[in-house]
Coordinates of C-alpha atoms in Angstrom, one line a residue:
X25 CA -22.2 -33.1 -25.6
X26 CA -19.5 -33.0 -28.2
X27 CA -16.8 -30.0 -26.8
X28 CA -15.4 -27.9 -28.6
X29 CA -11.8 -29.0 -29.2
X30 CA -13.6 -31.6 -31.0
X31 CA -14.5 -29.5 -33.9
X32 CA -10.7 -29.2 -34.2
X33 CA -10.4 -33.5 -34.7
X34 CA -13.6 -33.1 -37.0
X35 CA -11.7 -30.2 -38.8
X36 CA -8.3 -32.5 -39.1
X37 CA -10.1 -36.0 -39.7
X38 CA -12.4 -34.2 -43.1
X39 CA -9.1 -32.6 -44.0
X40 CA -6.5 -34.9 -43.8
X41 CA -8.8 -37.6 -45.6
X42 CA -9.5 -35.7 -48.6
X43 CA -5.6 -35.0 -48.6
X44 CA -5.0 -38.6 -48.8
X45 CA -8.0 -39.0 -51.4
X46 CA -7.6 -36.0 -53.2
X47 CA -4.9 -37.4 -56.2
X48 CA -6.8 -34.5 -58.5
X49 CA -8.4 -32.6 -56.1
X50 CA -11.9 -31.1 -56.9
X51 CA -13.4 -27.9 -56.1
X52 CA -16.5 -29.5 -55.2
X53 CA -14.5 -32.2 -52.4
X54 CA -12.9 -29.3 -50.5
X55 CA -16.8 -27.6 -50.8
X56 CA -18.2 -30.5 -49.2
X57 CA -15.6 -30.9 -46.6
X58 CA -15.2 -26.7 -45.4
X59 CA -19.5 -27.5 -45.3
X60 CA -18.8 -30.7 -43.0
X61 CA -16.8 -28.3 -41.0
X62 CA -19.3 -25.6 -40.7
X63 CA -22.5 -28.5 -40.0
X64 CA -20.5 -29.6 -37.3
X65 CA -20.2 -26.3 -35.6
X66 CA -23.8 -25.9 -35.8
X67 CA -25.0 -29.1 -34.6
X68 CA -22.5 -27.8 -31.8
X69 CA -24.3 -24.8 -31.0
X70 CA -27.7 -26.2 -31.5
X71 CA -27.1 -28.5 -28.5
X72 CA -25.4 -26.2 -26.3
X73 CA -28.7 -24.1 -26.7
X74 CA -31.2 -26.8 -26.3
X75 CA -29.2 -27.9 -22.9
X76 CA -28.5 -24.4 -21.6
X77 CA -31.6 -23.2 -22.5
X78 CA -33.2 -23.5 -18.9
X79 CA -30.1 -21.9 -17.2
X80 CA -30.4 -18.7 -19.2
X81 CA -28.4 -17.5 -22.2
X82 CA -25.1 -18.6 -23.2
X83 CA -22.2 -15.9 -23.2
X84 CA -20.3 -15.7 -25.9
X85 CA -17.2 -13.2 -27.2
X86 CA -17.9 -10.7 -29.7
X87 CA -16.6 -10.2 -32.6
X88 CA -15.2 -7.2 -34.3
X89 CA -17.7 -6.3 -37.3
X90 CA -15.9 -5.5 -40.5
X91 CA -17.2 -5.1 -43.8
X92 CA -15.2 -5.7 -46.7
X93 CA -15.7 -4.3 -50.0
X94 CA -14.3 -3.6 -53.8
X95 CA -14.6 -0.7 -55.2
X96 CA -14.7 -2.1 -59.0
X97 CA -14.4 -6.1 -59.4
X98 CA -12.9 -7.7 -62.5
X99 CA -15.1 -9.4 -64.8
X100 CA -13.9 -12.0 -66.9
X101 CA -10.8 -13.7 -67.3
X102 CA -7.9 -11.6 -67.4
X103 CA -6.3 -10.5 -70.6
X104 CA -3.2 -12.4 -72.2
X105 CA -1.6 -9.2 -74.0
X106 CA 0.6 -6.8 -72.4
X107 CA 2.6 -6.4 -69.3
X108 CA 0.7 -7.3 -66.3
X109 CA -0.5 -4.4 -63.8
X110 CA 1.8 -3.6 -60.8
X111 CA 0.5 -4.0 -57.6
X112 CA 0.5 -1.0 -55.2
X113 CA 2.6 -1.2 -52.3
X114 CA -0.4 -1.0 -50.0
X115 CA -4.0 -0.6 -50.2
X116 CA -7.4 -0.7 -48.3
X117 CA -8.8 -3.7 -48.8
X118 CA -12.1 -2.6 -46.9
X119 CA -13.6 0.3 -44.8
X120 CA -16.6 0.6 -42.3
X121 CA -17.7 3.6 -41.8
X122 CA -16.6 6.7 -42.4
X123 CA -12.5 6.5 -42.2
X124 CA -10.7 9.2 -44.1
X125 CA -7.3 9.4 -46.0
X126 CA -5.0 12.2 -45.8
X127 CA -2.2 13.2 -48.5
X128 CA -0.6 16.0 -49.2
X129 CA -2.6 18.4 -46.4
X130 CA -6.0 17.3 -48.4
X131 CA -8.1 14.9 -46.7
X132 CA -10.1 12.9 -48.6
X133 CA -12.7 9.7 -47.9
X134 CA -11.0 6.3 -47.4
X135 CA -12.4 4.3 -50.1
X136 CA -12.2 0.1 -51.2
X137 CA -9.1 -0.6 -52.9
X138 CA -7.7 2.8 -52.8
X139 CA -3.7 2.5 -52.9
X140 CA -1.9 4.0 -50.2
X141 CA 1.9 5.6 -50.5
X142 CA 4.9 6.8 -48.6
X143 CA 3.4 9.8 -46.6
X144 CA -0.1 8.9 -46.7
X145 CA -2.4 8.9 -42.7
X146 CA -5.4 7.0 -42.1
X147 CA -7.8 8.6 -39.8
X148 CA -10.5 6.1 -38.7
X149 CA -13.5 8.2 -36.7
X150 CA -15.3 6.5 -33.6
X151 CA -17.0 3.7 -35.1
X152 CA -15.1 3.1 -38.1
X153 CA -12.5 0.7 -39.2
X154 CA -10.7 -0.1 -42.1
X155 CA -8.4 -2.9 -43.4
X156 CA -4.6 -1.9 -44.9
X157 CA -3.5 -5.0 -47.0
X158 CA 0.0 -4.8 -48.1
X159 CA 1.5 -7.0 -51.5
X160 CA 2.8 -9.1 -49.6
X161 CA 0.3 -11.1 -48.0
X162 CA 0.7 -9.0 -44.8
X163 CA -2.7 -6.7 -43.1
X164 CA -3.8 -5.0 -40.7
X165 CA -6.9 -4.0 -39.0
X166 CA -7.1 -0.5 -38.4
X167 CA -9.2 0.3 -35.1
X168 CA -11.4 2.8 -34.8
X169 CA -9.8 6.2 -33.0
X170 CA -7.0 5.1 -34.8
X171 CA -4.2 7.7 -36.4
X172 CA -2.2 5.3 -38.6
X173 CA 0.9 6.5 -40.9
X174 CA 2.5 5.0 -43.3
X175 CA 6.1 6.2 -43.3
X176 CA 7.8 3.7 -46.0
X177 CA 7.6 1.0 -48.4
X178 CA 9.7 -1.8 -49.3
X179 CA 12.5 -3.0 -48.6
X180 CA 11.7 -1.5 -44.9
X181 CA 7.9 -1.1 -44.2
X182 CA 7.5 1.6 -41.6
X183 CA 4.0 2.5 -40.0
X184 CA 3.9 5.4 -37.3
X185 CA 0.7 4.8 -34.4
X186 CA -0.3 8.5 -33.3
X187 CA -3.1 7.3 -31.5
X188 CA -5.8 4.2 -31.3
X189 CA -4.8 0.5 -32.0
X190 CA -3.9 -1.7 -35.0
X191 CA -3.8 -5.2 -35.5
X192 CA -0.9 -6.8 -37.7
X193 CA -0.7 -10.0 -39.1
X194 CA 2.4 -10.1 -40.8
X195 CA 3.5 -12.6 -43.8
X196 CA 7.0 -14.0 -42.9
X197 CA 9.4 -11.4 -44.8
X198 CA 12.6 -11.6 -47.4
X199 CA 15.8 -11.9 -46.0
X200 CA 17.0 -8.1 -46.4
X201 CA 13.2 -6.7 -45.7
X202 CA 11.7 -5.3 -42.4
X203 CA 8.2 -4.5 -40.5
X204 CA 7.9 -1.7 -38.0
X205 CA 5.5 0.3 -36.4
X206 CA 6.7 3.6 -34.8
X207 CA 4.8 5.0 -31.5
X208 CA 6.2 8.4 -30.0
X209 CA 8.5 7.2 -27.5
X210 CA 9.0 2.5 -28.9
X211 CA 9.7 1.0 -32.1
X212 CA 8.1 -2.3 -32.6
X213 CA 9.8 -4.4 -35.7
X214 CA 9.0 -8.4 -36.5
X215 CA 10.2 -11.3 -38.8
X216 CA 6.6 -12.7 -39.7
X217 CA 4.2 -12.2 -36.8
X218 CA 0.8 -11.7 -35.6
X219 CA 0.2 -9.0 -33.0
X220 CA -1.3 -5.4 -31.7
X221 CA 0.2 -2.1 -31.2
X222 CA -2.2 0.5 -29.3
X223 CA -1.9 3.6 -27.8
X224 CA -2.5 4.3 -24.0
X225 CA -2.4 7.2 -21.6
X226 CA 0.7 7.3 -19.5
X227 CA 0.6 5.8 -16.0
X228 CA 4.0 5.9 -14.1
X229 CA 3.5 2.5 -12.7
X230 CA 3.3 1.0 -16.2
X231 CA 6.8 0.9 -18.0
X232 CA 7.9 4.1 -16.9
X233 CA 5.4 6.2 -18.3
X234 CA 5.3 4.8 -21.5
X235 CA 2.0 5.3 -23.7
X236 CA 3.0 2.2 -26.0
X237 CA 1.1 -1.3 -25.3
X238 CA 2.3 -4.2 -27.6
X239 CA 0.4 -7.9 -27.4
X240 CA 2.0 -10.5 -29.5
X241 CA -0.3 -13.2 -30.5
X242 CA 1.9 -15.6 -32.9
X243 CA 5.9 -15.2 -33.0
X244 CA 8.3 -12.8 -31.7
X245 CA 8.6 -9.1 -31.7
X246 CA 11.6 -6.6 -30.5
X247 CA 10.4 -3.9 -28.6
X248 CA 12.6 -1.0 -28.5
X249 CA 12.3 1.9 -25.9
X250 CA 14.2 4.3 -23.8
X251 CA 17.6 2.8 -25.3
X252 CA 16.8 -0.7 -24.3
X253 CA 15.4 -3.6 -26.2
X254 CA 13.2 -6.1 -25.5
X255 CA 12.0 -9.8 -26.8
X256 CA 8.0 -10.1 -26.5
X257 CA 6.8 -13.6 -27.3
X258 CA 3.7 -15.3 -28.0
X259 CA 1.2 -14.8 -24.9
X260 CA 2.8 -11.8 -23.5
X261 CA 2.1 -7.8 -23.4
X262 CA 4.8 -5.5 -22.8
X263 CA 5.9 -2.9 -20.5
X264 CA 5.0 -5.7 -18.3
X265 CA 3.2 -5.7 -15.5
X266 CA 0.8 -3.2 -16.3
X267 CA -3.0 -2.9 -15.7
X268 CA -5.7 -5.0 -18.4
X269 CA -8.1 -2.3 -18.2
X270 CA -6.0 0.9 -19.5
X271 CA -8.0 2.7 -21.6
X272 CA -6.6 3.1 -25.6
X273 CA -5.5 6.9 -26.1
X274 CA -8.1 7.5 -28.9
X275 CA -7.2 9.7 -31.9
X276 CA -7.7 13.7 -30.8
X277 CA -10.0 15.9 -32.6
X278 CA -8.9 16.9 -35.9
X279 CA -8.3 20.7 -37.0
X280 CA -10.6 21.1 -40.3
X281 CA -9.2 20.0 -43.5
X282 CA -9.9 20.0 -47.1
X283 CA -12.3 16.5 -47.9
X284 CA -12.5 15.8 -50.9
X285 CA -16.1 13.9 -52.2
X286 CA -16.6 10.3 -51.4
X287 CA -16.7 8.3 -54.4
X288 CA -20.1 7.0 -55.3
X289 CA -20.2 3.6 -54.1
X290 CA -21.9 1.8 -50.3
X291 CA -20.3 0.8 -47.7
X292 CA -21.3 -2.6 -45.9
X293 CA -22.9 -1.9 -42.7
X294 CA -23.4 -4.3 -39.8
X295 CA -25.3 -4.9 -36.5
X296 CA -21.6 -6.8 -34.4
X297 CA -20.2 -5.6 -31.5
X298 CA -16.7 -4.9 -31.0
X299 CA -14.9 -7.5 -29.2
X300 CA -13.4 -6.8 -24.8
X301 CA -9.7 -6.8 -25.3
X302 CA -7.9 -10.2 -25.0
X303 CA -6.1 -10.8 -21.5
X304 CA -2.4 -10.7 -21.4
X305 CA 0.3 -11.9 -19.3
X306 CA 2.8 -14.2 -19.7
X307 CA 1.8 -16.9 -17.2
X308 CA -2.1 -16.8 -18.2
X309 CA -1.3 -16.8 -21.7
X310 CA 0.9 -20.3 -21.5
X311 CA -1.8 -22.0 -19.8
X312 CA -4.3 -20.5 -22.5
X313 CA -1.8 -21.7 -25.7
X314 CA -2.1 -25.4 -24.0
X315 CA -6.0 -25.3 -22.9
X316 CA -8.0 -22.4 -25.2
X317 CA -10.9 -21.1 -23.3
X318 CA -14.6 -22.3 -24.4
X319 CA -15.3 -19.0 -25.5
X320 CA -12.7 -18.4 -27.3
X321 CA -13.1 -21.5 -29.6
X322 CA -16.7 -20.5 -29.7
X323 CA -15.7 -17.1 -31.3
X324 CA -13.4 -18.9 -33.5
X325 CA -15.9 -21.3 -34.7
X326 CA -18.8 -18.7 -35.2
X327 CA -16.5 -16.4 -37.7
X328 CA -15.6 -19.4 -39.3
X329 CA -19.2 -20.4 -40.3
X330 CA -20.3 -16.8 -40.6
X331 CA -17.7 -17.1 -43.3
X332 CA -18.7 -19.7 -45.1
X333 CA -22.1 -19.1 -45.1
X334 CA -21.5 -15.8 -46.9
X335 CA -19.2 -17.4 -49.3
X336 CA -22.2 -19.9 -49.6
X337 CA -24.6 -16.8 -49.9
X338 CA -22.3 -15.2 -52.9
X339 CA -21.1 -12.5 -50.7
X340 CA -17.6 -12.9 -51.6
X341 CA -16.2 -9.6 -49.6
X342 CA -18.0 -10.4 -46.5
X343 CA -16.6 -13.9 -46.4
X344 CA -13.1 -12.6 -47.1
X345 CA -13.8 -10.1 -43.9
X346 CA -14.6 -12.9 -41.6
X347 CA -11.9 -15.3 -42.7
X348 CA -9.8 -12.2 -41.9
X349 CA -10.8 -11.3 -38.8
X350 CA -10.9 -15.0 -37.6
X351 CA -6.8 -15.1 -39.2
X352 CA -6.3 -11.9 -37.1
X353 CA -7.7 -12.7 -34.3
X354 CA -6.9 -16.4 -33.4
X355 CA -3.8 -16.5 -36.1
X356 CA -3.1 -20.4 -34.0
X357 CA -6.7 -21.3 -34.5
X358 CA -7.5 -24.8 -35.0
X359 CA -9.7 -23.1 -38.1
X360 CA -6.7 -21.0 -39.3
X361 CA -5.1 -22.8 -42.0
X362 CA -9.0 -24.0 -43.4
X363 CA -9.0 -20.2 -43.4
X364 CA -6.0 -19.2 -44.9
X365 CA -6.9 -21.5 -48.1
X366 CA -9.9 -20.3 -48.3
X367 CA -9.4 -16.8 -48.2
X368 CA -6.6 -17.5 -51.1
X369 CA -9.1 -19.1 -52.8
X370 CA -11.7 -16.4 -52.9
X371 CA -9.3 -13.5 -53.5
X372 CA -8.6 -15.1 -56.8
X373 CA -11.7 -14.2 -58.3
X374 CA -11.5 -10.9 -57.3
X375 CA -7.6 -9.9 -56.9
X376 CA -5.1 -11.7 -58.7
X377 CA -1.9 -9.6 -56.6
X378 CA -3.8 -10.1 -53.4
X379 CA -4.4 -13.7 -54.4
X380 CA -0.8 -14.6 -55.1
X381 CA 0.5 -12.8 -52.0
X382 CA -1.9 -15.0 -49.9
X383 CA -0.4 -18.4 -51.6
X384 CA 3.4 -17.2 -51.3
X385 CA 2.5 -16.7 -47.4
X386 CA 0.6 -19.9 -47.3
X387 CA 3.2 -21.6 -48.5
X388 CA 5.7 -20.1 -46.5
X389 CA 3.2 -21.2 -43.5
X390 CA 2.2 -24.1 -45.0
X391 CA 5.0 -25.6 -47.4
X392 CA 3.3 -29.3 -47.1
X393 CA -0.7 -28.0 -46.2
X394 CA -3.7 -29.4 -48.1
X395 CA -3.9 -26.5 -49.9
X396 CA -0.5 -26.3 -51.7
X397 CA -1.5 -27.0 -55.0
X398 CA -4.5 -24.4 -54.8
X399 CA -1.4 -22.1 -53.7
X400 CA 0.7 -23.6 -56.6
X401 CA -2.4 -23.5 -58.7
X402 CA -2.3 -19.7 -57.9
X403 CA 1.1 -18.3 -58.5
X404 CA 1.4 -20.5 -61.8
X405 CA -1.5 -18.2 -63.0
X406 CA -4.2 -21.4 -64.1

């Protein structure tokens, strides 16, 4: 039985040959070679069931079920006259469920593609979620119980946790710009990073009390607390040493508030769980970087053919979620840069800004990938 890692060498071997083939690259070559990709995971599976069958069902790690959506897509090509259309600082790229905004005292529902400014909360209800996607190429998944504001724009980008969790995945930043999310009682600030800031119950025995948990999956963060500062790297939580099983402090009932109508459009709906919290610690997390766990390749390879089969099934929005939740999730996947391109690639038919913020962060990622000239392509505006 072919293992997993070796979807990884079947990923690299399709890739790198229609890199050194390419000359002119086609549309239809890197089709048939994401496809290779995504047969190969499923003759993958279809053995493990047909061998595992006997023993009982296979476990495998859930996924968090987003669905992505645009309120009004362009049609056409775009028009050649007049000053191009600025982007908005921030905006939500998608919602599930019924997440709300809140400006000004009035609290209104969260919509696709609504812009978000200085001063602006999300509240995202139990069972909701919603995705903030900022110009830059930088998002982040908004959990649900989460109380998520957004204090400042450009050059410094301030969010402020009052409750629940959030997942960044931050595009690598201009010299004089900076990323920070505020908690009560830490500041957490990064250079170009993927990672999770939640919010937890105090417990003495955990960092002093603190109710601030920070995972960094990809990079460095500085963690800021109590006067001091500290370094967390890639595989570790901090406070350290606390417990895997706190329990997120979930955002409190809300006092009524002005809602304005929802705007007449549906949102996406889907049957997925949400995924058990990844384990932290330093030591665990070095052994996983050098030897991934079955199922977490598993999970990586199922989003990744759940994404291109809706990109295959026209459901351009869906396939942008999954690429995004694989990207936030496993941002060191085996899959991630296949996904990156991708995503870029789909974004362009329906969000030009979006689209060229995703190739200046590939190619800051990527500066020699197989997809530079898609990126290059991109910001050239062909």
């Amino acid at each position: 039985m072919k293992s997993n890692r070796s979807l990884s060498d079947i990923a690299a071997r399709v890739l790198t040959n229609e890199a050194r083939d390419a000359g002119e690259a086609k549309p239809q070559a890197r089709a048939r070679a994401i496809d290779a990709i995504a047969v190969a995971i499923r003759q993958r599976k279809r053995r493990q069931r047909q061998r595992w069958g006997v023993f009982g069902a296979v476990a495998v790690a859930a996924s968090i079920a987003l669905a992505m959506g645009f309120g009004h897509l362009r049609g056409g090509e775009p028009t050649t006259g007049g000053a191009p259309p600025i982007a908005a600082a921030a905006s939500a790229s998608f919602v599930r469920g019924s997440p709300s905004l809140e400006r000004g005292g009035v609290r209104e529902p969260l919509s696709h593609g609504m812009s978000l400014q200085a001063g602006d909360r999300v509240l995202v209800e139990p069972g909701s979620r919603a995705t903030v996607a900022l110009a830059d190429g930088t998002f982040l998944l908004v959990e649900d119980r989460a109380d998520l504001v957004l204090v400042s724009t450009t050059p410094t980008t301030t969010f402020e946790l009052g409750a629940g969790s959030v997942h960044a995945d931050v595009a690598k930043l201009k010299p004089d710009a900076r990323f920070l999310i505020r908690t009560s009682d830490a500041e957490v600030e990064v250079r170009g990073t993927s990672f999770e800031v939640s919010r937890a119950a105090p417990d003495p025995a955990c960092g002093r009390g603190t109710t601030t948990r920070v995972k960094v999956r990809e990079g460095v963060v500085a963690v800021r607390a109590a006067g001091n500062e500290a370094l967390v790297r890639a595989g570790e939580s901090w406070p350290r040493g606390c417990s895997d099983s706190t329990t997120t402090l979930g955002l409190a009932p809300q006092p009524p508030a002005v809602v304005l109508p929802a705007a007449n459009e549906a949102v996406p709906t889907t049957n997925e769980a949400t995924p058990s919290p990844a384990p932290t610690g330093a030591a665990s997390a070095t052994k996983r970087s050098a030897e991934p766990r079955a199922s977490d390749l598993g999970a990586q390879n199922d989003l990744f053919e759940k994404a291109v089969a809706r990109k295959r099934a026209g459901d351009v929005a869906g396939a942008i979620t999954s690429f995004e939740e694989l990207l936030a999730r496993h941002p060191s996947s085996h899959l991630a840069q296949s996904a990156r391109v991708e995503r870029m690639k789909l974004l362009r038919g329906v969000d030009r800004e979006r689209a060229r913020a995703a190739a200046r962060a590939y190619l800051e990622r990527y500066p020699n990938g197989f997809g530079r000239r898609d990126a290059e392509l991109i910001l050239s505006g062909d």
